[in-house]
Tab-separated table of C-alpha atoms in Angstrom:
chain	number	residue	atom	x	y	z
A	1	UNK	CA	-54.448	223.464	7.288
A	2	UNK	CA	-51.663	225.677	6.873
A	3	UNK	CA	-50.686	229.583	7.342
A	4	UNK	CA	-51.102	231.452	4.478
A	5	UNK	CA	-47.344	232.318	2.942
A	6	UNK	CA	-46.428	236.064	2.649
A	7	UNK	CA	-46.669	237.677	-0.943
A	8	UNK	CA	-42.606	237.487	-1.363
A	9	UNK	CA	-42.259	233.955	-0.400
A	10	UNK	CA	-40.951	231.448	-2.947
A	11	UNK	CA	-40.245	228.583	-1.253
A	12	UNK	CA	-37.809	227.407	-3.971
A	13	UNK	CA	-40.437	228.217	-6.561
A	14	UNK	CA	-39.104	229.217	-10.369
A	15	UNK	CA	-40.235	232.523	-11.163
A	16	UNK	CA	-43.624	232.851	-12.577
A	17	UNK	CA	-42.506	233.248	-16.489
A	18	UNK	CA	-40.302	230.148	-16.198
A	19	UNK	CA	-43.804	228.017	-14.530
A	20	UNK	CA	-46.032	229.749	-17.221
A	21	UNK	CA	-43.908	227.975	-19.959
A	22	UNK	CA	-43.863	224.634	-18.458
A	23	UNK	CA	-45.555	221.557	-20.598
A	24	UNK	CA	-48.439	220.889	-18.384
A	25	UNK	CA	-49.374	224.826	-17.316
A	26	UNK	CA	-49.399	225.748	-21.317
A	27	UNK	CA	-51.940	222.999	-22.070
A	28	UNK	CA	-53.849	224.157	-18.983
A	29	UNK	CA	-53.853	227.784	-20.302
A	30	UNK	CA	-54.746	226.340	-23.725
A	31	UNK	CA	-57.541	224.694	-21.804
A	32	UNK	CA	-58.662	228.304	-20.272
A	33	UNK	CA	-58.503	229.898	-23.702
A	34	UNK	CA	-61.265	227.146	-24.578
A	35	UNK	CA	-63.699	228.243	-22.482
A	36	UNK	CA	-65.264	231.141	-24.085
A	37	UNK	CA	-65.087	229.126	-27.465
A	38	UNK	CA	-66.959	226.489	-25.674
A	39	UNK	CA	-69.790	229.046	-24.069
A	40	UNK	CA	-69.950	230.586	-28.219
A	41	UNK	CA	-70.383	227.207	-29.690
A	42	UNK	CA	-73.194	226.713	-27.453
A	43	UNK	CA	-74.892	229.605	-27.095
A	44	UNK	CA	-73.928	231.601	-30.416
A	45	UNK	CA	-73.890	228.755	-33.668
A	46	UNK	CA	-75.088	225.969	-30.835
A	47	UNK	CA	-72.667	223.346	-32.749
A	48	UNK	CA	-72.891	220.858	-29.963
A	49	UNK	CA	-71.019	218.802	-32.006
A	50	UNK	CA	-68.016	221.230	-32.081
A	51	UNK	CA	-68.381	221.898	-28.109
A	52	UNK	CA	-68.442	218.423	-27.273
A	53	UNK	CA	-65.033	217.789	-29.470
A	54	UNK	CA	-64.176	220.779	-27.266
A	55	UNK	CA	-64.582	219.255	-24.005
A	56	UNK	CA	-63.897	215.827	-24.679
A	57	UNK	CA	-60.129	217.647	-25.400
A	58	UNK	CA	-60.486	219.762	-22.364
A	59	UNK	CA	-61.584	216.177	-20.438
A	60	UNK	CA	-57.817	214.658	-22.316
A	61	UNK	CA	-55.675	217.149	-21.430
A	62	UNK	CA	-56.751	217.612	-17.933
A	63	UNK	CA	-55.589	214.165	-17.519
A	64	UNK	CA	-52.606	215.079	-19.653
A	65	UNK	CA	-51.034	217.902	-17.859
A	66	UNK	CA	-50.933	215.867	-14.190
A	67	UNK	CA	-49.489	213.304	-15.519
A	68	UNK	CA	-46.755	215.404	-17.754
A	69	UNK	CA	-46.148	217.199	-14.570
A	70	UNK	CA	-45.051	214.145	-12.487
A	71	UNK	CA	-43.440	212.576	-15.131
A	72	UNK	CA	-41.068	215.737	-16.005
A	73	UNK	CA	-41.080	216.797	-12.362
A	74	UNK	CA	-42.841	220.255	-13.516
A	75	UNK	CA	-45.078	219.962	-10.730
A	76	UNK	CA	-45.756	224.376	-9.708
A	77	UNK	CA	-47.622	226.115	-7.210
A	78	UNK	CA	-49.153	227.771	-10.660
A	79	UNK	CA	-49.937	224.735	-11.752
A	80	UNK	CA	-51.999	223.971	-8.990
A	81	UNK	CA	-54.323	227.345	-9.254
A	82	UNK	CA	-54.708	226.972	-13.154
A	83	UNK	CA	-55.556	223.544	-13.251
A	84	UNK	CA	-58.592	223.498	-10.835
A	85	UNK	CA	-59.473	226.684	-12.583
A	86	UNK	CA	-59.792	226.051	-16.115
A	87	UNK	CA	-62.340	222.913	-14.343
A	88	UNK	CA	-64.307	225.207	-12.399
A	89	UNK	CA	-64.509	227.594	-15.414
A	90	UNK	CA	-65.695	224.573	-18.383
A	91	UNK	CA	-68.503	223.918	-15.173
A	92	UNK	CA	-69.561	227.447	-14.754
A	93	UNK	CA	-69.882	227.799	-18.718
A	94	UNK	CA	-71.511	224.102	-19.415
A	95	UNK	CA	-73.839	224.858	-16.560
A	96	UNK	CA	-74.598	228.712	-17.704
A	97	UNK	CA	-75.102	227.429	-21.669
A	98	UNK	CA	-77.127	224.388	-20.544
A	99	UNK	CA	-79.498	226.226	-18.213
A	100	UNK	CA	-80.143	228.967	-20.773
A	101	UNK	CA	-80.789	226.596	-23.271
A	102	UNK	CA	-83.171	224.202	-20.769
A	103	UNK	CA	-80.594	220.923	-20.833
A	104	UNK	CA	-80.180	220.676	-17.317
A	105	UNK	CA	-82.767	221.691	-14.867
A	106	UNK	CA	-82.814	225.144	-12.918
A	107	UNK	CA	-81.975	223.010	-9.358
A	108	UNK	CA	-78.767	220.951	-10.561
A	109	UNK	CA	-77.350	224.310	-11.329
A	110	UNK	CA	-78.655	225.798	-8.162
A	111	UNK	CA	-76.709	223.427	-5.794
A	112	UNK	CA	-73.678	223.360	-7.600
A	113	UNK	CA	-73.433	227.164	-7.867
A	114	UNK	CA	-74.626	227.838	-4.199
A	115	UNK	CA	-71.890	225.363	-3.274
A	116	UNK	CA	-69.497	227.300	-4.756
A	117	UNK	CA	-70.928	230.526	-3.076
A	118	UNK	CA	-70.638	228.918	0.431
A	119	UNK	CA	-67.327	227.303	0.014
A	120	UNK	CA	-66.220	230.873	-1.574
A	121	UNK	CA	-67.052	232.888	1.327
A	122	UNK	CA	-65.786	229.977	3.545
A	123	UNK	CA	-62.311	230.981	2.169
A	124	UNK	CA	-62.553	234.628	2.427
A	125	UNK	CA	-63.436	234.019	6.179
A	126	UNK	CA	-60.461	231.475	6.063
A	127	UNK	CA	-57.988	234.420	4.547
A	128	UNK	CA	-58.947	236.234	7.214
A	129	UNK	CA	-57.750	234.687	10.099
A	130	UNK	CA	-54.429	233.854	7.849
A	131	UNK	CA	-54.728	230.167	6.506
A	132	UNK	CA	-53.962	228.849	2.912
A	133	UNK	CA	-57.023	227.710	1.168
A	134	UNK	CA	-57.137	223.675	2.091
A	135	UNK	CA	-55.823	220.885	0.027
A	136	UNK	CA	-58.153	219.450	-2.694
A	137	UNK	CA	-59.280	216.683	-1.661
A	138	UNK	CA	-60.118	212.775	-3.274
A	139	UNK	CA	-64.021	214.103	-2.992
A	140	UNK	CA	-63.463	216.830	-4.315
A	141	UNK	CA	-61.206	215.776	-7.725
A	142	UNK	CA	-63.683	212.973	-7.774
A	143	UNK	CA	-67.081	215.092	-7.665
A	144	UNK	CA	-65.173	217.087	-10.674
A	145	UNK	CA	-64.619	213.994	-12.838
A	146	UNK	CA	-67.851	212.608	-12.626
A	147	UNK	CA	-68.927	216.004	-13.699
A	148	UNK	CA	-66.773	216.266	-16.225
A	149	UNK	CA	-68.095	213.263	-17.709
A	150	UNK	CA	-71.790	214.464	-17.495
A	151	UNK	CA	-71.813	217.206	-18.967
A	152	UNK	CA	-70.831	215.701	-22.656
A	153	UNK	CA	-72.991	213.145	-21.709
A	154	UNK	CA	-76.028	215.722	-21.446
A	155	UNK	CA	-74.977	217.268	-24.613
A	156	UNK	CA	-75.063	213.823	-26.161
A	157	UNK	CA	-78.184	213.156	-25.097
A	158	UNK	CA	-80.310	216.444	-25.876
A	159	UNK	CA	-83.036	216.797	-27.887
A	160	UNK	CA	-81.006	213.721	-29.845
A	161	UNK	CA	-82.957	210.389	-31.102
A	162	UNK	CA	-81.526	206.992	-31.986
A	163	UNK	CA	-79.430	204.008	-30.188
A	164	UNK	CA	-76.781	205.703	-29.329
A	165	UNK	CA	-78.397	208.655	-27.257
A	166	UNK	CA	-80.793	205.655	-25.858
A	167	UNK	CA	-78.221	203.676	-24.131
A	168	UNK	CA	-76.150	207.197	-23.293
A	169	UNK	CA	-78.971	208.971	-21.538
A	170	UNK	CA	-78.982	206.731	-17.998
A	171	UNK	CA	-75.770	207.427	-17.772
A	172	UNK	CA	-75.500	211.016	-18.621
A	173	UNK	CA	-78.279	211.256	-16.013
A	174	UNK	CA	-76.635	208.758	-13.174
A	175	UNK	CA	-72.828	210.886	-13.944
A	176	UNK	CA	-74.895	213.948	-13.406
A	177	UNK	CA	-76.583	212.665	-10.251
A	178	UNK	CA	-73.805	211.516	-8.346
A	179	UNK	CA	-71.450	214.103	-9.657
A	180	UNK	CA	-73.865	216.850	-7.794
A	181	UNK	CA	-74.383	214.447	-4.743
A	182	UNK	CA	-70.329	214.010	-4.611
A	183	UNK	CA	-69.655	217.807	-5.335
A	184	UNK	CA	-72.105	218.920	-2.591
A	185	UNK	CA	-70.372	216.119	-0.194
A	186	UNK	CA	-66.773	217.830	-0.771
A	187	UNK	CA	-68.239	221.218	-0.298
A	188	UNK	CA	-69.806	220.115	2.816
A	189	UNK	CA	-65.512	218.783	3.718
A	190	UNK	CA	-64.036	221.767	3.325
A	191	UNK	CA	-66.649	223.563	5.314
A	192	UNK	CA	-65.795	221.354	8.104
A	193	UNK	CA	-62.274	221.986	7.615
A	194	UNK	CA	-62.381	225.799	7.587
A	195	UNK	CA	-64.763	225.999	10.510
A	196	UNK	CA	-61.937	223.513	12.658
A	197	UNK	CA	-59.632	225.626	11.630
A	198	UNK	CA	-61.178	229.317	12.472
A	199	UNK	CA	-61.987	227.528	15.932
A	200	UNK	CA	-58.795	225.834	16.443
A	201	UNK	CA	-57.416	229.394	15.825
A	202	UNK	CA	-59.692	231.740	18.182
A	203	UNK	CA	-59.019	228.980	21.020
A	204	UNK	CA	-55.975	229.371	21.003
């Protein structure tokens, strides 16, 4: 855990024009400029079809974008807010579209959203005392993966008939499963982290 950085620190950083025109941060802000088109396709037309095309690309170039910025050493500090963002924000609208329209149940949605509620105010409490948010950890990327994966999966799967949807369902409901379990789990990590922290910092 480290001290938060004042607002005019760089650290060697390229201004924030220069980082907003890099590869991998203009495929994630072409990611973020999906989501609303995703939450319309479901909820307005409800062309699952179209939405799942949508976040299978989302899925791609979220792989894409890490591995551009290693690869062309375009690694930011931008780049690192907009990426976990533009997941959190395809979540928040897959989970929002699919509850409305009864594809997941009411208590999948439930956990993952009072997780982020927790974790949320866990950080504010964190900013207080003067610490950077913590370091995403293996759980963490991994619990949004595995969701990532369910939630085409449980568009797939809805209301839809045949061989296909058959041998997808298990698995949209297993990803789903273990992508909560594994999302709750990381939550329950960076609790543990903050509260260390706040304690390590009041003792001493």
């Amino acid at each position: 855990m480290t001290k938060a950085r004042s607002a005019g620190a760089t650290d060697g950083e390229p201004s924030l024009l220069r980082q907003l025109t890099t590869i991998p941060n203009l495929l994630s802000l072409l990611r973020l400029a999906g989501v609303p088109v995703f939450l319309w396709l479901l909820l307005g037309p409800e062309e699952d079809g179209w939405a799942f095309a949508l976040l299978v690309v989302s899925g791609v170039t979220d792989w894409l974008d890490g591995k551009l910025a290693r690869l062309l050493d375009q690694t930011t500090r931008l780049g690192q807010l907009l990426d976990p963002a533009a997941d959190r924000l395809y979540i928040a609208a897959a989970l929002l579209a699919f509850l409305l329209r009864g594809i997941v149940p009411w208590w999948v949605v439930a956990l993952l959203v009072g997780r982020e509620l927790v974790v949320g105010l866990g950080l504010l409490v964190l900013r207080r005392h003067g610490f950077a948010p913590p370091e995403v950890t293996y759980v963490g990327k991994g619990a949004t993966f595995v969701l990532m994966y369910a939630l085409p999966l449980q568009l797939l799967t809805h209301d839809a008939a045949g061989t296909v949807a058959e041998v997808a369902r298990p698995f949209a409901y297993a990803f789903t499963v273990w992508g909560v379990v594994l999302y709750l789990w990381s939550g329950a990590l960076y609790l543990w982290q903050i509260a260390r922290a706040v304690l390590r910092h009041r003792t001493a």
